[in-house]
Coordinates of C-alpha atoms in Angstrom, one line a residue:
M1 CA 0.0 0.0 0.0
P2 CA 1.4 3.4 -0.9
P3 CA 2.1 5.8 1.9
P4 CA -0.5 8.6 2.6
C5 CA 0.1 11.6 0.4
G6 CA 1.0 13.7 3.4
R7 CA 4.0 11.5 4.1
L8 CA 5.8 12.1 0.8
P9 CA 7.4 15.5 1.6
L10 CA 8.7 14.0 4.8
L11 CA 10.3 11.1 2.9
A12 CA 11.9 13.5 0.5
H13 CA 13.2 15.7 3.3
A14 CA 14.6 12.6 5.1
Q15 CA 16.9 12.0 2.1
E16 CA 18.7 15.3 2.7
T17 CA 22.0 15.2 4.5
P18 CA 22.2 17.9 7.3
L19 CA 25.4 19.9 7.2
K20 CA 26.5 22.6 9.6
F21 CA 28.9 25.1 8.1
Q22 CA 30.8 28.0 9.8
L23 CA 32.3 31.0 8.1
D24 CA 35.6 32.6 9.1
W25 CA 34.0 35.9 9.9
R26 CA 30.8 37.9 10.1
F27 CA 28.2 38.2 7.4
E28 CA 30.1 40.7 5.2
G29 CA 30.6 40.8 1.4
P30 CA 32.6 37.6 0.9
A31 CA 30.0 35.6 2.8
A32 CA 27.9 35.9 -0.4
L33 CA 30.1 33.1 -1.8
F34 CA 28.3 30.7 0.6
L35 CA 24.9 32.4 1.2
V36 CA 24.1 32.7 -2.5
P37 CA 24.2 28.9 -3.2
A38 CA 22.0 28.4 -0.2
A39 CA 19.5 31.1 -1.2
K40 CA 19.4 29.9 -4.8
G41 CA 18.7 26.3 -3.8
H42 CA 21.9 24.8 -5.1
F43 CA 22.6 23.0 -1.9
K44 CA 18.9 21.7 -1.7
A45 CA 19.3 20.5 -5.3
E46 CA 22.2 18.4 -4.1
K47 CA 20.0 16.9 -1.3
L48 CA 21.9 18.9 1.4
N49 CA 20.3 20.7 4.3
V50 CA 23.0 23.3 5.0
T51 CA 23.0 25.8 7.8
I52 CA 25.5 28.6 7.7
D53 CA 26.7 30.5 10.7
A54 CA 29.0 33.5 11.1
G55 CA 32.5 33.0 12.6
N56 CA 35.0 35.0 14.7
G57 CA 38.3 34.1 13.0
S58 CA 39.8 31.2 11.1
G59 CA 41.4 29.7 14.3
G60 CA 38.0 29.3 15.9
T61 CA 36.5 27.8 12.8
V62 CA 39.2 25.2 12.6
T63 CA 38.8 24.3 16.3
R64 CA 35.0 24.0 16.0
V65 CA 35.2 21.8 12.9
A66 CA 37.7 19.6 14.8
S67 CA 35.4 19.4 17.8
G68 CA 32.5 18.2 15.6
T69 CA 30.4 21.3 16.4
Y70 CA 30.5 22.0 12.7
D71 CA 30.9 19.6 9.8
M72 CA 32.6 22.0 7.4
G73 CA 33.9 25.5 7.4
F74 CA 35.8 28.3 5.7
A75 CA 39.3 29.0 7.2
D76 CA 42.8 30.3 6.4
L77 CA 45.0 27.4 5.3
A78 CA 47.9 28.6 7.5
A79 CA 45.6 28.4 10.6
L80 CA 44.6 24.8 9.5
M81 CA 48.3 23.9 9.1
E82 CA 49.1 25.3 12.5
F83 CA 46.4 23.3 14.2
H84 CA 47.6 20.1 12.5
A85 CA 51.2 20.6 13.6
N86 CA 50.4 21.7 17.1
N87 CA 47.8 18.9 17.7
P88 CA 49.3 15.9 16.0
T89 CA 47.3 13.4 18.1
A90 CA 44.0 15.2 18.0
P91 CA 41.1 13.2 16.5
N92 CA 39.0 14.5 13.6
K93 CA 41.6 17.0 12.3
P94 CA 40.0 19.1 9.6
V95 CA 41.2 18.8 6.0
A96 CA 41.1 21.4 3.3
V97 CA 39.0 20.2 0.3
M98 CA 38.8 23.3 -1.9
M99 CA 41.0 26.4 -2.2
V100 CA 38.9 29.6 -2.5
Y101 CA 41.4 32.4 -1.8
N102 CA 44.3 31.2 -4.0
N103 CA 46.3 34.1 -2.8
T104 CA 46.4 35.2 0.8
P105 CA 44.6 38.6 1.3
A106 CA 47.2 39.5 3.9
A107 CA 48.9 42.8 3.4
V108 CA 50.8 45.6 5.2
L109 CA 48.9 48.9 5.2
A110 CA 50.3 52.3 6.1
L111 CA 49.4 56.0 5.5
K112 CA 51.3 57.8 2.8
K113 CA 52.3 60.5 5.2
S114 CA 54.4 58.0 7.1
G115 CA 56.8 57.9 4.2
I116 CA 56.4 54.1 3.8
K117 CA 56.4 53.1 0.2
T118 CA 58.1 49.7 0.0
P119 CA 58.8 46.8 2.4
A120 CA 62.3 48.2 3.0
D121 CA 60.8 51.3 4.5
L122 CA 59.3 49.1 7.3
N123 CA 62.7 48.6 8.9
G124 CA 62.7 50.1 12.4
K125 CA 59.0 50.9 12.3
K126 CA 56.2 50.2 14.8
L127 CA 53.7 47.7 13.5
G128 CA 50.4 46.6 15.0
A129 CA 47.8 43.8 14.6
P130 CA 45.8 41.4 16.7
V131 CA 48.1 38.5 17.7
F132 CA 45.9 36.0 15.7
D133 CA 45.9 38.1 12.5
A134 CA 47.0 36.0 9.5
G135 CA 49.4 38.7 8.3
R136 CA 50.9 39.1 11.7
K137 CA 51.5 35.4 12.2
A138 CA 53.0 35.1 8.7
W139 CA 55.1 38.2 9.2
P140 CA 58.4 36.3 9.6
I141 CA 57.9 35.0 6.0
F142 CA 57.3 38.5 4.7
A143 CA 60.2 39.9 6.7
K144 CA 62.6 37.2 5.4
A145 CA 61.5 37.7 1.8
N146 CA 62.0 41.4 2.0
N147 CA 65.0 41.6 4.3
I148 CA 63.2 43.5 7.1
N149 CA 64.6 43.6 10.6
N150 CA 64.1 45.5 13.8
V151 CA 60.3 45.9 13.8
A152 CA 58.4 46.6 17.1
W153 CA 55.0 45.0 17.4
T154 CA 51.9 46.2 19.3
A155 CA 48.9 43.9 19.8
M156 CA 45.3 45.1 20.0
D157 CA 41.8 43.9 19.6
P158 CA 40.6 44.0 15.9
P159 CA 38.3 47.1 16.2
L160 CA 41.3 49.2 17.4
R161 CA 43.8 48.2 14.6
E162 CA 42.9 50.9 12.1
T163 CA 42.0 53.4 14.7
M164 CA 45.6 53.2 16.2
L165 CA 47.1 53.6 12.7
V166 CA 45.0 56.7 12.0
R167 CA 45.9 58.2 15.5
G168 CA 49.6 57.6 14.7
D169 CA 50.2 55.2 17.6
I170 CA 51.7 52.8 15.1
D171 CA 53.3 53.2 11.6
A172 CA 51.7 50.3 9.8
I173 CA 49.3 47.4 10.3
T174 CA 48.8 43.9 8.9
G175 CA 45.4 42.7 7.9
F176 CA 43.3 41.4 5.0
S177 CA 43.6 44.1 2.4
F178 CA 39.9 44.3 1.6
T179 CA 39.0 44.6 5.3
S180 CA 41.5 47.0 6.6
L181 CA 41.3 49.4 3.6
L182 CA 37.5 49.8 4.0
N183 CA 37.9 50.1 7.8
L184 CA 40.4 53.0 7.2
E185 CA 38.0 54.7 4.9
A186 CA 35.3 54.4 7.5
R187 CA 37.6 56.3 9.8
G188 CA 37.9 59.2 7.4
V189 CA 41.0 58.2 5.4
K190 CA 40.9 58.6 1.6
T191 CA 41.9 55.6 -0.5
D192 CA 44.6 57.6 -2.2
D193 CA 46.2 58.2 1.2
V194 CA 46.7 54.5 1.9
V195 CA 49.8 52.4 1.0
I196 CA 49.0 48.7 0.5
L197 CA 51.8 46.1 0.3
P198 CA 50.0 42.8 -0.5
Y199 CA 52.0 39.8 0.6
P200 CA 51.6 37.9 -2.7
Q201 CA 53.2 40.9 -4.6
Y202 CA 56.2 40.9 -2.3
G203 CA 57.4 37.3 -2.5
V204 CA 54.9 35.6 -0.1
K205 CA 52.9 33.1 -2.2
L206 CA 50.8 31.7 0.7
Y207 CA 47.4 30.3 0.0
G208 CA 44.5 32.0 1.8
N209 CA 41.1 30.6 2.8
A210 CA 39.9 27.2 1.9
I211 CA 36.8 25.1 2.5
I212 CA 37.6 22.6 5.2
A213 CA 35.8 19.4 6.4
G214 CA 36.1 17.4 9.6
E215 CA 37.9 14.1 9.1
E216 CA 35.0 12.0 10.4
F217 CA 32.4 13.8 8.3
L218 CA 34.6 13.4 5.2
K219 CA 34.9 9.6 5.8
K220 CA 31.2 9.1 6.5
N221 CA 29.8 11.5 3.9
P222 CA 32.2 11.8 1.0
E223 CA 29.4 12.2 -1.5
A224 CA 27.9 15.0 0.6
V225 CA 31.3 16.8 0.5
K226 CA 31.4 16.4 -3.3
A227 CA 27.8 17.7 -3.5
F228 CA 28.6 20.7 -1.3
L229 CA 31.6 21.6 -3.6
R230 CA 29.5 21.3 -6.7
A231 CA 26.8 23.5 -5.3
F232 CA 29.3 26.0 -4.0
T233 CA 31.0 26.3 -7.4
K234 CA 27.6 27.1 -9.0
G235 CA 27.0 29.7 -6.4
M236 CA 30.5 31.2 -7.0
K237 CA 29.7 31.7 -10.6
D238 CA 26.5 33.4 -9.7
V239 CA 28.3 35.8 -7.4
I240 CA 31.0 36.6 -9.9
A241 CA 28.5 37.3 -12.6
D242 CA 26.3 39.5 -10.4
P243 CA 28.1 40.6 -7.1
K244 CA 25.3 43.2 -6.4
A245 CA 22.7 40.4 -6.2
G246 CA 25.1 38.5 -3.9
I247 CA 25.2 41.4 -1.5
A248 CA 21.4 41.6 -1.5
T249 CA 21.5 38.0 -0.3
V250 CA 23.9 38.9 2.5
K251 CA 21.6 41.7 3.6
T252 CA 18.9 39.1 4.3
R253 CA 21.2 37.5 6.9
D254 CA 22.4 40.8 8.4
G255 CA 20.0 43.7 7.8
I256 CA 22.3 46.4 9.1
I257 CA 25.1 46.0 6.6
N258 CA 26.0 48.9 4.3
E259 CA 25.3 47.3 0.9
E260 CA 27.6 49.7 -1.1
L261 CA 30.5 49.1 1.3
E262 CA 30.1 45.3 1.3
L263 CA 29.8 45.3 -2.5
R264 CA 33.2 47.0 -2.6
R265 CA 34.6 44.5 -0.1
L266 CA 33.3 41.5 -2.1
K267 CA 34.8 42.9 -5.4
L268 CA 38.1 43.6 -3.7
A269 CA 38.2 40.1 -2.3
L270 CA 37.4 38.5 -5.7
D271 CA 40.1 40.6 -7.5
A272 CA 42.8 40.1 -4.8
S273 CA 42.3 36.5 -3.9
V274 CA 39.9 34.6 -6.2
L275 CA 40.2 35.7 -9.8
T276 CA 44.0 35.7 -9.8
A277 CA 46.6 34.5 -12.3
D278 CA 47.7 31.9 -9.8
A279 CA 44.1 30.6 -9.4
K280 CA 43.9 30.3 -13.2
A281 CA 47.2 28.4 -13.3
D282 CA 46.2 26.0 -10.5
T283 CA 42.6 25.8 -11.8
F284 CA 40.1 27.3 -9.3
G285 CA 39.7 25.2 -6.2
A286 CA 43.0 23.2 -6.6
T287 CA 46.5 23.7 -5.3
N288 CA 50.0 23.4 -6.7
P289 CA 51.9 20.6 -4.9
G290 CA 55.2 22.5 -4.9
R291 CA 53.7 25.7 -3.7
L292 CA 51.7 23.8 -1.0
S293 CA 54.9 22.1 0.3
L294 CA 56.8 25.4 0.4
M295 CA 53.9 26.9 2.4
A296 CA 53.9 24.0 4.8
S297 CA 57.6 24.5 5.4
Q298 CA 57.3 28.3 5.8
V299 CA 54.4 28.0 8.2
S300 CA 56.3 25.5 10.3
D301 CA 59.2 28.0 10.7
A302 CA 57.2 31.2 11.1
F303 CA 54.6 29.8 13.5
A304 CA 57.2 27.7 15.4
T305 CA 54.9 24.7 15.4
K306 CA 55.5 21.6 17.6
E307 CA 55.9 19.4 14.6
R308 CA 56.6 20.1 11.0
V309 CA 53.5 20.6 8.8
N310 CA 52.7 17.7 6.6
A311 CA 51.3 19.2 3.4
A312 CA 49.7 15.8 2.4
A313 CA 47.8 15.7 5.7
V314 CA 46.1 19.1 5.4
W315 CA 45.0 18.9 1.8
N316 CA 42.6 16.5 0.0
G317 CA 41.6 17.6 -3.5
S318 CA 39.9 14.3 -4.4
H319 CA 36.4 15.6 -3.8
L320 CA 36.6 18.6 -6.2
P321 CA 34.3 18.9 -9.2
A322 CA 35.9 18.4 -12.7
A323 CA 38.3 21.1 -13.8
A324 CA 35.9 22.3 -16.5
E325 CA 33.1 22.6 -14.0
R326 CA 35.4 24.8 -11.9
D327 CA 36.2 27.3 -14.6
I328 CA 34.8 30.3 -12.7
F329 CA 36.7 32.8 -14.9
K330 CA 34.1 32.4 -17.7
A331 CA 31.5 33.9 -15.4
A332 CA 33.5 37.1 -14.8
P333 CA 31.9 40.1 -16.6
K334 CA 34.0 41.5 -19.4
K335 CA 35.7 44.7 -18.4

């Protein structure tokens, strides 16, 4: 006997795999990359029931995925490497399954009136950033690549970073370029008065944020991870083709965002970290083995980890959609 008609939707819903996902930060412009595939039904079409929560930093996201509180997340690859090397016996260590920010957004920012124009000008200067900032932690790599010595660091909470730079308490800061630049503008600084020294342009070819999955979730639900990455890739193309619509989606999750500001943040993030020559060379979502190994070695040294980072242990690209499916560059509007 067939089930009552009222049961059919419940059966269909039961086939969906529940998946808890945590972002690296608040619902700002770049969050559109995940909120759009959810809003457009791409995850639902793959039989996934995805919930997306804001985060408070990559380190926290890695820890929460490792604890099993979240199944997957979005986090800086260096933070993931650090967790692996400092917690070698931890169960359920997260693994990166898709590279999103092929180039780290980390940068040094200064005001032009400081006289800082190049990395060499940072010698003997006072720099500031939160202790967990990606650029701050990777500073030894940047300093070594550019022969910088004798720098004094000041630590502060994130909201004070740009304020202290504007006040003149410090000479320069490290931060994600698309975040700190807009934060400086919000404090009355004109874009033309800011000097930005992006790490990738000065010899530091670190990968940035990746989609990560807990080890247990990956083992038990490999098809769900593949489905998530397929849906995410579709959503990524939607965002690249129409960033403004992407920000409207973010607005539905945080009604107080400044849409114009977040649209700029999203476009800056795409240009600096996603739609890059390196991403095109690797193919979007993938990594280059040599570059990944070099980063593992650099992070081991710069972060002074308990054990050396094993590049093979932090990366698993076997769940990626086909390369042709990941060609997000075709979605970019012609300039």
